[in-house]
Structures are given as structure tokens and as C-alpha cells.
Coordinates of C-alpha atoms and ligand atoms in Angstrom, one line a residue:
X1 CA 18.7 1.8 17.9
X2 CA 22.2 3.8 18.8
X3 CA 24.4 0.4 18.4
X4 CA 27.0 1.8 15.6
X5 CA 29.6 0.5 16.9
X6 CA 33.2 1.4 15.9
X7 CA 34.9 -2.5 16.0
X8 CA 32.3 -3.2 13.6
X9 CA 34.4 -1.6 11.0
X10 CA 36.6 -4.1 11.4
X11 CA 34.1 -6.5 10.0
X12 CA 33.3 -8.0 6.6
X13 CA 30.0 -9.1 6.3
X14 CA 28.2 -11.2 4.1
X15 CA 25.6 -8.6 3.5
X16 CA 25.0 -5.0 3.9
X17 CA 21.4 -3.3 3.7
X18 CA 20.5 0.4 3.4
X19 CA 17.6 1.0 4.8
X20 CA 15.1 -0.7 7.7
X21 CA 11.7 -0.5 6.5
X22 CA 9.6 -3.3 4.8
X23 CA 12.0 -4.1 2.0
X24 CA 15.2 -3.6 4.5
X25 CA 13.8 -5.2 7.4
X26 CA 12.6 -8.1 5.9
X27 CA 15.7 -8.7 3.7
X28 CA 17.9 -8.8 7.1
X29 CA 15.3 -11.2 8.6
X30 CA 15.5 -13.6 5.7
X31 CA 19.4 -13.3 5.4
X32 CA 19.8 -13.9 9.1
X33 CA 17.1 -16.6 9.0
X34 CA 19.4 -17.9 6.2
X35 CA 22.6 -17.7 8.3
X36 CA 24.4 -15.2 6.5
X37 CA 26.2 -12.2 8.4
X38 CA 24.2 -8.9 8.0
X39 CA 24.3 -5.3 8.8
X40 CA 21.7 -2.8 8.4
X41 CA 22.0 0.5 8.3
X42 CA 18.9 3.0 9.3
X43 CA 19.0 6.2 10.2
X44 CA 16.0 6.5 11.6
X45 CA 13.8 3.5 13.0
X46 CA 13.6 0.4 11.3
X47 CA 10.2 -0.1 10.4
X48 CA 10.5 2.3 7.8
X49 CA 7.7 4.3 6.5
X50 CA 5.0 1.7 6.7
X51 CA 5.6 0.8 10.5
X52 CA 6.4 4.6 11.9
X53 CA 4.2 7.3 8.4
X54 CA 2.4 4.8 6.5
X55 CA 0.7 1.6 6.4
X56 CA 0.2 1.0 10.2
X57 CA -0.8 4.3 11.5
X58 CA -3.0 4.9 8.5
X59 CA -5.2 1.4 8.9
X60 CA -5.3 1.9 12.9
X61 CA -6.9 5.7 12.3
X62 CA -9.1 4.3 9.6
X63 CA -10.0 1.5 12.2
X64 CA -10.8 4.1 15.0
X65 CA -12.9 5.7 12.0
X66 CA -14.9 2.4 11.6
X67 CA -15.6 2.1 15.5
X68 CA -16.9 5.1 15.5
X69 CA -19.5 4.4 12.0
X70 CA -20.1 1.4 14.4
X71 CA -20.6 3.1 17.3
X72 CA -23.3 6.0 15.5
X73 CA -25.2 3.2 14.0
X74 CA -25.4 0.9 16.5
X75 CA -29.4 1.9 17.4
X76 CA -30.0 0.2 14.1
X77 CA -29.1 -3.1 16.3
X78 CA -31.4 -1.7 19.4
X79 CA -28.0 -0.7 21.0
X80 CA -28.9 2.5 22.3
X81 CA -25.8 4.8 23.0
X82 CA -24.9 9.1 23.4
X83 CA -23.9 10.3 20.1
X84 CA -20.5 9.4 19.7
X85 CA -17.8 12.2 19.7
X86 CA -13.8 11.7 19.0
X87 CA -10.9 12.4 21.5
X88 CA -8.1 12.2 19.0
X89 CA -5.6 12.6 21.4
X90 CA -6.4 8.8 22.6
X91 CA -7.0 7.9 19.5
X92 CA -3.1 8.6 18.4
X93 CA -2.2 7.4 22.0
X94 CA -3.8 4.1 20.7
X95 CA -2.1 3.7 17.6
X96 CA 1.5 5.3 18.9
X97 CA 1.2 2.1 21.5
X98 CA 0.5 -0.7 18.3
X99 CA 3.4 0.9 16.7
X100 CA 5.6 0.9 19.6
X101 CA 4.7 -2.6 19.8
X102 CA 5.7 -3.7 16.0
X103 CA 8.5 -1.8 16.8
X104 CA 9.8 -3.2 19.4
X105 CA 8.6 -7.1 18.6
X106 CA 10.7 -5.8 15.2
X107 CA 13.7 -5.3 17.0
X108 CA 13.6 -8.6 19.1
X109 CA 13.4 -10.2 15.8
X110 CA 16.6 -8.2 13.9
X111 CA 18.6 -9.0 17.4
X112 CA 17.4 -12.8 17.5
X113 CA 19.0 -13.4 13.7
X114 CA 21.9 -11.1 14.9
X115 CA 21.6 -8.3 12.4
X116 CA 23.9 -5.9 13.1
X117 CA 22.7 -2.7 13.1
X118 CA 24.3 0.6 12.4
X119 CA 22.4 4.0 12.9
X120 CA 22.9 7.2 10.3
X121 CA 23.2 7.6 6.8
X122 CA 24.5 4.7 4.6
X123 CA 26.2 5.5 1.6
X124 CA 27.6 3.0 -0.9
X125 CA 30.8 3.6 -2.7
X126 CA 33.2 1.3 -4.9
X127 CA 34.3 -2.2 -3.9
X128 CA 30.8 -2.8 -2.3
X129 CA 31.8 -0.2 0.5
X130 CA 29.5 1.0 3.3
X131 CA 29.7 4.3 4.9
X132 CA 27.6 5.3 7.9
X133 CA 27.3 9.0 8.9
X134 CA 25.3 11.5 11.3
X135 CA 24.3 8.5 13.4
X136 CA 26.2 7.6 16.9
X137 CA 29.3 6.6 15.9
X138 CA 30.7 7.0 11.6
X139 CA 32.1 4.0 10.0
X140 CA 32.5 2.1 7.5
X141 CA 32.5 -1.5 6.1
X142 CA 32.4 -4.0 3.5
X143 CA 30.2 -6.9 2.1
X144 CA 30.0 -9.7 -0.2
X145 CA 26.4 -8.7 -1.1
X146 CA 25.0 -4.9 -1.1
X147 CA 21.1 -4.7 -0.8
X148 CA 19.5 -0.7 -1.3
X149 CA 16.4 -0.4 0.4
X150 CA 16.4 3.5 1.0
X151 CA 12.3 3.6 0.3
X152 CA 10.4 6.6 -0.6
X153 CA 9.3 10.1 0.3
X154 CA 6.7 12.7 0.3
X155 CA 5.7 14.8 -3.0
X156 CA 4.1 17.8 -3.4
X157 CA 3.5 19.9 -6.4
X158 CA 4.5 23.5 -7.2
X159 CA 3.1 26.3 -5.1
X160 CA 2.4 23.7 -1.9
X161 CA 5.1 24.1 0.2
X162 CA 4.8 21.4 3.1
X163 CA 4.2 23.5 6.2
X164 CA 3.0 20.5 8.6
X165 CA 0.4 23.2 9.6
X166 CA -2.3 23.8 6.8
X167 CA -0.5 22.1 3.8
X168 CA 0.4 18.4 4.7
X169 CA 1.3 15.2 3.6
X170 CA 0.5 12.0 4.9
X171 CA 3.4 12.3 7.5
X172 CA 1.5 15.3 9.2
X173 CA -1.7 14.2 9.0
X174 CA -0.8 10.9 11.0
X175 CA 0.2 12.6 13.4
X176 CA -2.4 15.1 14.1
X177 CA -3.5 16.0 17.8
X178 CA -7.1 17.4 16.6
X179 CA -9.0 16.6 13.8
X180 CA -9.5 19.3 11.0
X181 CA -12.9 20.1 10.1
X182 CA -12.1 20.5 6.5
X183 CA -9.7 19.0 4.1
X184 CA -9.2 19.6 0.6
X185 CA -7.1 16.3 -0.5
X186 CA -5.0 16.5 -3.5
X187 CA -4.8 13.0 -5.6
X188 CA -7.7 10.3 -5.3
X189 CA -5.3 7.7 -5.8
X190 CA -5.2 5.1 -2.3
X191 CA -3.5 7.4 0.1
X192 CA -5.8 10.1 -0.8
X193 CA -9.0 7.9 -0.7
X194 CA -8.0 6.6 2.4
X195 CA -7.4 10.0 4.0
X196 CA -10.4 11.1 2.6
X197 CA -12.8 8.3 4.2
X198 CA -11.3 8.5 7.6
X199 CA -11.1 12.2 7.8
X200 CA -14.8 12.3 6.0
X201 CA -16.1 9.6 8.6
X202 CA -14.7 11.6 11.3
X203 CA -17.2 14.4 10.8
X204 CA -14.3 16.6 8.4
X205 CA -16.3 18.1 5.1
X206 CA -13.8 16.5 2.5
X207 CA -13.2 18.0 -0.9
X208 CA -11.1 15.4 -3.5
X209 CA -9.2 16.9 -6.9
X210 CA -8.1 14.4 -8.9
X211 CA -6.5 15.4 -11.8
X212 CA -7.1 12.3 -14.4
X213 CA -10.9 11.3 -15.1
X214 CA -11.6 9.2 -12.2
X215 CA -10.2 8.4 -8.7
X216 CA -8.2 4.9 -8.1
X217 CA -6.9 4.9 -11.0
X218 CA -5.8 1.2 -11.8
X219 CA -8.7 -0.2 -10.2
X220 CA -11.6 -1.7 -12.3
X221 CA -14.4 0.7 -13.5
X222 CA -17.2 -0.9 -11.2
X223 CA -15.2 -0.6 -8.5
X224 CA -14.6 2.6 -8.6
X225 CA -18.3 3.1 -9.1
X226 CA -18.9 1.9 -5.5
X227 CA -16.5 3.9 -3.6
X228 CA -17.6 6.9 -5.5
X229 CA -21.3 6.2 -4.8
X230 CA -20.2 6.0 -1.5
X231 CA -18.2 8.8 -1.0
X232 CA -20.7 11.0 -2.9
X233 CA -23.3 9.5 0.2
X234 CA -21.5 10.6 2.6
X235 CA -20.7 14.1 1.7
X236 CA -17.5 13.3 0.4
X237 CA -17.2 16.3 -3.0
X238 CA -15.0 14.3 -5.3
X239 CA -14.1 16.4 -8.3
X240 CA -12.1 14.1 -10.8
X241 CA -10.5 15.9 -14.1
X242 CA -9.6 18.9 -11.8
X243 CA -6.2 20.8 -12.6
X244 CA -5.0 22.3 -9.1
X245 CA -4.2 25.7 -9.6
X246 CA -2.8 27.2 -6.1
X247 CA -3.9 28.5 -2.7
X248 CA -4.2 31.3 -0.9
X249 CA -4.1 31.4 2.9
X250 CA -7.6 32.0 4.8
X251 CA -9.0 32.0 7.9
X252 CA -7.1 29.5 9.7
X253 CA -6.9 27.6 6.6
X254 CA -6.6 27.9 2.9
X255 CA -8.5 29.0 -0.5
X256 CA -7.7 25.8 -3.0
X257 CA -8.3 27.4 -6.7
X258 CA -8.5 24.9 -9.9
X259 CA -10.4 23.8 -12.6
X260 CA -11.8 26.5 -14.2
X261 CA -12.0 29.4 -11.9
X262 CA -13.7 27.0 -9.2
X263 CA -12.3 27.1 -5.4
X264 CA -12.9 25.6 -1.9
X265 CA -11.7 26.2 1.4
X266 CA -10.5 24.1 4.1
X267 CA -8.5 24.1 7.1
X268 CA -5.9 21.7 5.8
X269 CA -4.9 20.4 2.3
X270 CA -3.9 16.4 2.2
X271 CA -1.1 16.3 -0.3
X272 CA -1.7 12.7 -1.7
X273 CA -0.1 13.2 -5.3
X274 CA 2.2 10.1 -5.1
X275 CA 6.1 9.4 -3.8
X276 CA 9.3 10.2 -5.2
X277 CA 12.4 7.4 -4.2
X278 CA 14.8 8.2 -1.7
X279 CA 18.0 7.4 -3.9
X280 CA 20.0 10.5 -3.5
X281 CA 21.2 9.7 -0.2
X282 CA 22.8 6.5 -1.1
X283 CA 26.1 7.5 -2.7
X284 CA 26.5 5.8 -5.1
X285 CA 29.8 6.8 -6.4
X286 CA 32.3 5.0 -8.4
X287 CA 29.8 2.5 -8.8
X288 CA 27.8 1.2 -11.9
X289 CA 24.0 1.2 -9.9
X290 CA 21.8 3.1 -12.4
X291 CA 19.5 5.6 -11.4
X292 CA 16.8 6.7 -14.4
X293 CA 15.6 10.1 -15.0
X294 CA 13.2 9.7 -12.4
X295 CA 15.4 9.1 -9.5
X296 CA 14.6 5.2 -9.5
X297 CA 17.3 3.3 -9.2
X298 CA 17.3 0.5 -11.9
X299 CA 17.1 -3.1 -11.0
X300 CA 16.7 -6.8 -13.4
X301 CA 13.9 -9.5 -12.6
X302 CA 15.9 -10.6 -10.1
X303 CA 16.4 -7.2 -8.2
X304 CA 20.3 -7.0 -9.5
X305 CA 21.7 -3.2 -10.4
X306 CA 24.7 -3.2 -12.7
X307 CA 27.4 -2.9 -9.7
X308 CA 28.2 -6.6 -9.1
X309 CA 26.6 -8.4 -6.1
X310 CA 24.6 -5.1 -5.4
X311 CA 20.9 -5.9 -5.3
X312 CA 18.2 -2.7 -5.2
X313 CA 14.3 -3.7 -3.5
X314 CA 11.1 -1.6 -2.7
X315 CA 10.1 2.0 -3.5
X316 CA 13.3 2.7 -4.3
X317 CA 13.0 0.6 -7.6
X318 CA 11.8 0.4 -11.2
X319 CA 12.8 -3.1 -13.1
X320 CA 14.1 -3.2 -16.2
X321 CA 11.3 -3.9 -19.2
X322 CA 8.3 -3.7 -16.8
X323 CA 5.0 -2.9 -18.3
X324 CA 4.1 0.5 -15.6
X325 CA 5.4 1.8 -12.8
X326 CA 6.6 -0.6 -10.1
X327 CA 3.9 -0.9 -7.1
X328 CA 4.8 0.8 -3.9
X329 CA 3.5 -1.4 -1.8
X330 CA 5.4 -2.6 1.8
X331 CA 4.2 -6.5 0.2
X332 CA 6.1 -6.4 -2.8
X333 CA 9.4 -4.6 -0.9
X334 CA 8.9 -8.3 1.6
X335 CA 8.8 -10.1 -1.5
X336 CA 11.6 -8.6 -3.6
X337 CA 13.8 -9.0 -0.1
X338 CA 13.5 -12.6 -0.3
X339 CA 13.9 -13.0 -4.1
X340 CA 17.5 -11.0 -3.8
X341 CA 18.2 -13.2 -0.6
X342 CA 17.5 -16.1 -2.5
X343 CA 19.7 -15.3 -5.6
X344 CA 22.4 -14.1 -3.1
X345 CA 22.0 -17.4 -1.4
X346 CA 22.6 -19.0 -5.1
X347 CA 19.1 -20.4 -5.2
X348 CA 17.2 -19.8 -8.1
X349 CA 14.1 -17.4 -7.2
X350 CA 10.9 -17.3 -9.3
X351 CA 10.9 -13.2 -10.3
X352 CA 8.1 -11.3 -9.2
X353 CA 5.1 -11.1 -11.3
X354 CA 4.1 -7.7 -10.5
X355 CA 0.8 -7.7 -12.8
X356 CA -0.4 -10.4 -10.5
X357 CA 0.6 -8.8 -6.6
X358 CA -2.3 -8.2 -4.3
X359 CA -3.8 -4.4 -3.8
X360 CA -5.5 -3.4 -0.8
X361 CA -7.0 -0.1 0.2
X362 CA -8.6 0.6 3.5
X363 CA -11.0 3.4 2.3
X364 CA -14.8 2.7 3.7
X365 CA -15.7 0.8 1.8
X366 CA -12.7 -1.1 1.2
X367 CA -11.2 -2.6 -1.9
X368 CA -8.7 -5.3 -2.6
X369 CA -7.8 -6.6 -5.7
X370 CA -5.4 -9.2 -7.9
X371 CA -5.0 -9.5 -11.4
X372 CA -6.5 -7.6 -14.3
X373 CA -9.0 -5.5 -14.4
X374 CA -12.1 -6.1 -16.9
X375 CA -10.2 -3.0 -19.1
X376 CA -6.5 -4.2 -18.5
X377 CA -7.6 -7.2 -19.5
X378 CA -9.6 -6.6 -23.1
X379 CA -6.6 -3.9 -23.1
X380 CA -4.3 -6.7 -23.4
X381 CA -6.4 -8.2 -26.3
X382 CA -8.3 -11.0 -24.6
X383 CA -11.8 -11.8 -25.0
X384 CA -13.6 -11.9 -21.5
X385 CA -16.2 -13.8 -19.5
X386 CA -17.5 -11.7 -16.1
X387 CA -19.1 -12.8 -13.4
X388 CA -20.3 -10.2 -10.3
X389 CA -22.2 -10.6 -7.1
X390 CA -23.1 -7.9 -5.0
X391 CA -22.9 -8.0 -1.0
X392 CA -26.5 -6.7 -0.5
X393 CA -27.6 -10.8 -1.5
X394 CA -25.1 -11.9 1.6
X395 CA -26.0 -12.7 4.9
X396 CA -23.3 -12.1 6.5
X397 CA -23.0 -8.7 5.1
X398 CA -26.8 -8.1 5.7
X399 CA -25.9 -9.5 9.4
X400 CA -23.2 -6.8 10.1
X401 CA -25.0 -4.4 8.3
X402 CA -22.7 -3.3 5.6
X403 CA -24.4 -4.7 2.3
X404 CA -22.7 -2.4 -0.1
X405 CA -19.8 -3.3 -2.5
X406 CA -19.6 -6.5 -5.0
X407 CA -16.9 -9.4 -5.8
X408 CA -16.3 -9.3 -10.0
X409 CA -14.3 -12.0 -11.5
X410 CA -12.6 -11.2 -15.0
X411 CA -12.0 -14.8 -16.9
X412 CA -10.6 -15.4 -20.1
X413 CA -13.2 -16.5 -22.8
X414 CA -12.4 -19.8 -24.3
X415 CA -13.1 -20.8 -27.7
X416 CA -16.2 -22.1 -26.5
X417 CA -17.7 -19.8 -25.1
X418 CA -16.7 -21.7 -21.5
X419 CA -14.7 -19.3 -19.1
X420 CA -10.8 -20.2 -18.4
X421 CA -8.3 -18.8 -17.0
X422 CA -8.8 -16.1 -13.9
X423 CA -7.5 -13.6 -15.1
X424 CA -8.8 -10.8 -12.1
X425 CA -10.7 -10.8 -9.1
X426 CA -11.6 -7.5 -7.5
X427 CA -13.5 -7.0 -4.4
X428 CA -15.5 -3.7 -3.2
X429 CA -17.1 -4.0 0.2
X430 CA -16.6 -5.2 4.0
X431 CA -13.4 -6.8 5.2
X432 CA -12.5 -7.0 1.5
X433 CA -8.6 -6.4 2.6
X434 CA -9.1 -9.8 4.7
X435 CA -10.9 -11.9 1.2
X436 CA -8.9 -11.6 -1.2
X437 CA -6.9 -14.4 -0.2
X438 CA -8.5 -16.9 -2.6
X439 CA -8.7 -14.5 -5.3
X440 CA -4.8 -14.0 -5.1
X441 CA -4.2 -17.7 -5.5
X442 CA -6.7 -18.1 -8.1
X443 CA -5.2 -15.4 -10.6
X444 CA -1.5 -16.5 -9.2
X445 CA -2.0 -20.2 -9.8
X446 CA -3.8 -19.6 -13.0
X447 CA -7.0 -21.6 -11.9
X448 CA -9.9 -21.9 -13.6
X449 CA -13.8 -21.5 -12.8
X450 CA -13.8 -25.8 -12.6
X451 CA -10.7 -26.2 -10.8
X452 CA -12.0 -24.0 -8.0
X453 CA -16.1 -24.3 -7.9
X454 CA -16.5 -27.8 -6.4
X455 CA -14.6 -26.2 -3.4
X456 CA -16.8 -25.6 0.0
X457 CA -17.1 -22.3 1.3
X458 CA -18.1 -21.8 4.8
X459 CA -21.4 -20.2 5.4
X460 CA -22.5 -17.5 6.4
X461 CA -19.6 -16.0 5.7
X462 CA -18.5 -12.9 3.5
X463 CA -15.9 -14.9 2.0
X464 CA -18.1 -17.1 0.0
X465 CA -18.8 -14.9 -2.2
X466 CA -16.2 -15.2 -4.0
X467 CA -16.8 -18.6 -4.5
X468 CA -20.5 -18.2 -5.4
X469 CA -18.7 -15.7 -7.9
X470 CA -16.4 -18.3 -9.5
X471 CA -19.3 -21.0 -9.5
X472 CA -21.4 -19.0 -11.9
X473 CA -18.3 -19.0 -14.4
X474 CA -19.3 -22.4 -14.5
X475 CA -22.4 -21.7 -16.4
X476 CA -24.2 -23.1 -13.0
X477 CA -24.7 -21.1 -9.7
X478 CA -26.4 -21.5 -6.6
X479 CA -27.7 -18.0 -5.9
X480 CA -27.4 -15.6 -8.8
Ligands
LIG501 P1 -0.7 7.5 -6.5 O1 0.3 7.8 -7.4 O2 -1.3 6.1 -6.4 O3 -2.0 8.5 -6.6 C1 -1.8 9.9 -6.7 C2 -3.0 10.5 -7.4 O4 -2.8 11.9 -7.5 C3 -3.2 10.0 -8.9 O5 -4.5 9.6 -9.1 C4 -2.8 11.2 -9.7 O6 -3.5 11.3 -10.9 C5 -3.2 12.3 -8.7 N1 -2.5 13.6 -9.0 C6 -1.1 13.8 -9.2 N2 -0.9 15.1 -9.4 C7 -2.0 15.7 -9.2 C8 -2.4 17.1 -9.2 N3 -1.5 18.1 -9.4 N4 -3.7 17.4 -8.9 C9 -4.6 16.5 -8.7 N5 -4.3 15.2 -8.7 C10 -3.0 14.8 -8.9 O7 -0.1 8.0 -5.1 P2 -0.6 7.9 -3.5 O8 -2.1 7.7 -3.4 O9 -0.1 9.2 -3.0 O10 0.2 6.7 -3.0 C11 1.6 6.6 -3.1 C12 2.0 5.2 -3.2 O11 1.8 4.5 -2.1 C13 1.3 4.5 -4.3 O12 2.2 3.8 -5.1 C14 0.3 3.6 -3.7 O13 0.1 2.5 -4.4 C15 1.0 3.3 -2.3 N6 0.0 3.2 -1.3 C16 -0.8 2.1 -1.3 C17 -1.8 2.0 -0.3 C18 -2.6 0.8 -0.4 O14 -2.5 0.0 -1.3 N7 -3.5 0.7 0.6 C19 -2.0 3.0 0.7 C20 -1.1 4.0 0.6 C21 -0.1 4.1 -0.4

């Protein structure tokens, strides 16, 4: 962005933000939208990880990954074609131009609420003060309002040094020119399934450790069930309650050992064991902002630290009293943005409830979720009523030829016997990630099976399952 400019130091702004990606970005949209004078300081392009390392690049690779499933199966549909083969190098030329183009439609938008921006290093210090370092020009300023939005990195565990070349994290693996043709990924959690799938689908032999007892960890039971079936069909070794020992170089790749003596190896290893926040870049000096033994730094319901009028959102975080860790998701940074914005503005936000936020992983096949799962919820002591349909009775899915996965609704049991509340809705299957729409209300809005089953759903569609799912709460259903 190169616009650090040096009269800006002049300026007093009404609020200053460290850091451009999801939580950043969209707090500077929603303060500018607001009128308020903002700065924001990136020191690399805003965007953030989701736009440039995470999110984006990672759903337009597993996309390329589904044309090509599309493309081998399409005699099924009396479409004869060659078999298809992958040129990855226009594959990443595709997915550098839809990030270029976020990017730069992200920029238009910063400049049209007049964000200031400031590239390099922000640090905060006392008095709400903002230094800017290693970018095009240093400075520094103050603001009424201070919002940290420094994100997340990469982790890797001992004896994996990151070496971009056979030992890489998600950062490398985007931005691969060829495709490996094995890949041992460490951690089954969403980056690793996702990696996993797309590499898998790819033609790559994939090999998953997982260190706890099964992959997706957070995700209901039967859901996990049907991405493991799946994964198991299509070569896909996941090995869960595996202890990763070390590696030894190869070949051209590397021996994994773990478990018990056992070992595999690959050309690459996927690194997918989580990500640490970025809050030892921020300063942070002669202020009160708290940062916990893990590096978080801590923030209230309303995204406040302890330093007056400074505000903390995103990765970066973990709130005060909050039952498990704080999702990492670019959704809940957007949210948390406007909820500080809002409470800066003097409004009086509703705080986030995080047990409630919508999931979605783009593994094949896919899965979304909101709410709790069928063993959060009797976790939490509640007595639960279940309904599940599975695609393969769907037309639509039967049309498009991807029949496996299931929509489960978790409801609390009344007294009677009658279901109430939604408590979850999780979805396994096609397009999933584009469903779960009425599921989020549902559980958000509290709904019940009645206050939602008269409602049409369009036919044929996939999305009405989920209704057909809710209907048979009811105690009356239309096809199962
Ligand atoms: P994660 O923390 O969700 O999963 C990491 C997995 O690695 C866990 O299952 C853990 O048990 C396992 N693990 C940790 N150490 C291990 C070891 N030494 N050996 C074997 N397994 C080990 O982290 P992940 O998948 O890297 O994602 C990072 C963050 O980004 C998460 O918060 C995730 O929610 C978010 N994310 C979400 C996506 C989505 O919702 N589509 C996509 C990508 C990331």
C-alpha cells in the first residue's frame, strides 16, 4: 500500500487499528462507514491471512480439486472426456487473479471510507500511542480508540523445522508450483482435512496423524463418521491417536516415525497442528493490555483489554470466562470488529455468543455446522431429541450425483417428550458451506421444530433438507 505518510503524524485520529486482515479490515470499514477517523496499520497486505495464506486460496484450490472429481466422473452423465490431468501452475495463476481481485476491490473500499493507511510494524505504547516501523516512512500517532487485530501465525512442533521445501505449513503449500505426490499431514483438525482432501483428490497418496482419538475434533460424532468413510474411500490413511515422533530425510522427501515404531514416507509433510497469536509484535509497553500465558492477548464480552479505550479482536484473542478456546475463524474477527465499533461508537452491542457462530470446512465432502453437537449438548446436561436425514433420499443430491453426507438436528427434549429448543444443526455433504444458513438462525434465534416446520422449502433443492429434518421433530414428516 506504501502511503505512510509523515504529516500524518501530525494527526489524532479517532481510531487506530493494528493489523488489515478480517478483524482489521473490517473494523476500519465499519468505523469509516460510521464516520469516525481511522488509521490502519499493516505491514504487509491488508487482507490478512484469510485473503493472501488462508481462507481464499485454500477454498479456490479445493474448488479446482472439485472440477477436476467433476471432470473424471462426468462419463457417469454420458459426458465423455480424456482423463483429466492438473497444470497447477494455472491452477495458482487462477486463484493469484481472485485474490488480486479481493484485494484490490478491498482497497477501493478502505480508500472510499478514507482509512488512512500506514505500512510497517505498529506498536502500541502508553497514552494510546501508535508507532509504525520497517514500512516506507516511521511514525507515529495517537487515537481516542486503539483496536489490536495482529491475527495469527503458523505452528509447528518440535523437530519440524519449517523448510518451505519438504516440511510445510499451510503458507507453503498454497503456494505450491507442482503438486506433491505424497503428503503426510500432521493434525486432522479443518486445515488438515482440507489439505488432505484437495491434495488426496489431486491424485497425492495422503497419510493423516492425529494425535487425539478422532479427526475434527468439535464436530459431532456422525459427522465425523462421514468424512472418515469418505476419506478412507478414497485412499485417504487416516491414523487418529497417533503420537508424531520425528523425521528423517529420504529420497526427495521424508521418513515420518510415530505411534509405536510405525512410519510413512512422503514427499512433503502438511504441518496443520493449529496457530499461535501474533501479539509479540504489538508493543505493548507501559500499557495494562494483558496477554495470558499463551500469548493471547485478553479481551471482556465486549472485546475491551484493561488499557482504556483499547479494544483487542480475532485470532489474536481469548475472552475473559469463555467456556474453550476462542474460534479462529475470519467470521467471528468481522463480527468482533463491529461489536468494538459499536461500543466505541457508545452503542450498546449484543456480545458474541461464540457457542452459537457458524463452522464451515471445505473438505470433500464438506461440513458446516452451528450450535451443539449431540455430545456437547448431553455434555451440558440436557436431555435430547435427534432427528437425521441422509442426502442419498434427495433429488437434488441424486441429480448432481453426490448423495453422500446427512443433515442431524440436536433439540432439546421437553417434558413431554415434544422436541424444543434447536439446540444444533450439523450438515455433512454437498454445498453444505452454502445450507447452513437456516440452521444458523434456527439455533441463533432459539426456534423450535413448530416455529419453523410450516415453512416452504423450495424443491428440488438440497436445502430442504434441512427443513424435512426439522419437520420430523414435529413428530410428523413427509419423507422419513
Ligand atoms: P486445530 O487446532 O483446529 O486442529 C489441529 C489438530 O492437530 C488437532 O486435531 C490436534 O489434536 C492436532 N495435533 C496437534 N498437535 C499434534 C501432533 N503433535 N501430532 C498430531 N496431531 C496433532 O488447527 P488447524 O486445523 O491447524 O486450524 C487452525 C485454526 O484455523 C483453527 O482454529 C481452525 O478453526 C481455523 N480454520 C478453520 C477453517 C474452517 O473452518 N474451514 C479452515 C482453516 C482453519
Amino acid at each position: 500500500m506504501g502511503t505512510g505518510k509523515v504529516e500524518a503524524v501530525a494527526d489524532k485520529f479517532d481510531l487506530a487499528i493494528i493489523g488489515g486482515g478480517p478483524g482489521g479490515y473490517a473494523a476500519a470499514l465499519y468505523a469509516g462507514g460510521a464516520g469516525l477517523k481511522v488509521a490502519l496499520v499493516e505491514r504487509d497486505k491488508v487482507g490478512g491471512t484469510c485473503l493472501h495464506r488462508g481462507c481464499i486460496p485454500a477454498k479456490e484450490l479445493l474448488e479446482t480439486a472439485h472440477v477436476f472429481r467433476t471432470v473424471a466422473e462426468a462419463k457417469e452423465f454420458g459426458v465423455h472426456t480424456d482423463a483429466p490431468t492438473v497444470d497447477f501452475g494455472v491452477s495458482q495463476a487462477r486463484k493469484q487473479k481472485v485474490i488480486d481481485t479481493l484485494h484490490k476491490g478491498l482497497q477501493g473500499l478502505l480508500k472510499a471510507r478514507k482509512v488512512t493507511m500506514f505500512d510497517g510494524t505498529g506498536t502500541l505504547g502508553a497514552n494510546r500511542t501508535v508507532t509504525v516501523s520497517g514500512g516506507s516512512a516511521d511514525t507515529s500517532f495517537t487515537a481516542d480508540h486503539v483496536i489490536l487485530a495482529s491475527g495469527s501465525g503458523v505452528r509447528t512442533i518440535p523437530g519440524f523445522d519449517i523448510d518451505g521445501k519438504i516440511v510445510m505449513t499451510s503458507d507453503e503449500v498454497l503456494a505450491l508450483d507442482r503438486l506433491p505426490q505424497s503428503a503426510v499431514v500432521i493434525g486432522g483438525g479443518p486445515i488438515g482435512c482440507e489439505f488432505a482432501s484437495m491434495l488426496s483428490d489431486l491424485g497425492a497418496q495422503v497419510t493423516v496423524l492425529e494425535a487425539l482419538p478422532q479427526m475434527l475434533t468439535g464436530c459431532d460424532a456422525d459427522v465425523v463418521d462421514v468424512v472418515a468413510r469418505s476419506f478412507r474411500r478414497r485412499g485417504i490413511d487416516v491414523r487418529t491417536g497417533m503420537t508424531v515422533n520425528g523425521h528423517t530425510p529420504a529420497g526427495k522427501g521424508t521418513t515420518v516415525s510415530f505411534g509405536e515404531g510405525e512410519q510413512v514416507t512422503a514427499d512433503v509433510v502438511v504441518m496443520s497442528v493449529g496457530r499461535r497469536p501474533l501479539a509479540d509484535t504489538l508493543g505493548l509497553e507501559g500499557t495494562a493490555v494483558e496477554v495470558n500465558e499463551r500469548g493471547f492477548v485478553v479481551v471482556d464480552e465486549y472485546l475491551r483489554t484493561p488499557e482504556d479505550g483499547v479494544y483487542a479482536v480475532g485470532d489474536l484473542i481469548a475472552v475473559r470466562g469463555m467456556n474453550g478456546p476462542h474460534p479462529a475463524l475470519a467470521h467471528v474477527g468481522f463480527a468482533e470488529a463491529m461489536i468494538a465499533v459499536q461500543h466505541i461508537l457508545g452503542e450498546d452491542p449484543t456480545p458474541m455468543n461464540y457457542s452459537g457462530v457458524p463452522w464451515c470446512i471445505y473438505c470433500h465432502p464438506e461440513v458446516a455446522f452451528a450450535g451443539l453437537s449431540e455430545q456437547a449438548a448431553k455434555e451440558a446436561g440436557y436431555d435430547v431429541v435427534v432427528s437425521k436425514h441422509k442426502f442419498a433420499g434427495n433429488g437434488r443430491a441424486l441429480i448432481i450425483g453426490e448423495a453422500d453426507g446427512m443433515v442431524k438436528v440436536i433439540a432439546e427434549k421437553l417434558p413431554d417428550g415434544k422436541a424444543g429448543r434447536i439446540l444444533g444443526v450439523h450438515m455433512v455433504g454437498p454445498w453444505v458451506t452454502e445450507q447452513l444458513g437456516a440452521g444458523y438462525l434456527s439455533v441463533n434465534w432459539e426456534a423450535t421444530p413448530d416455529d419453523l416446520a410450516h415453512l416452504v422449502q423450495p424443491h428440488p433443492t438440497l436445502s430442504e433438507m434441512f427443513g424435512e429434518t426439522v419437520m420430523s421433530l414435529t413428530g410428523r414428516g413427509l419423507h422419513g
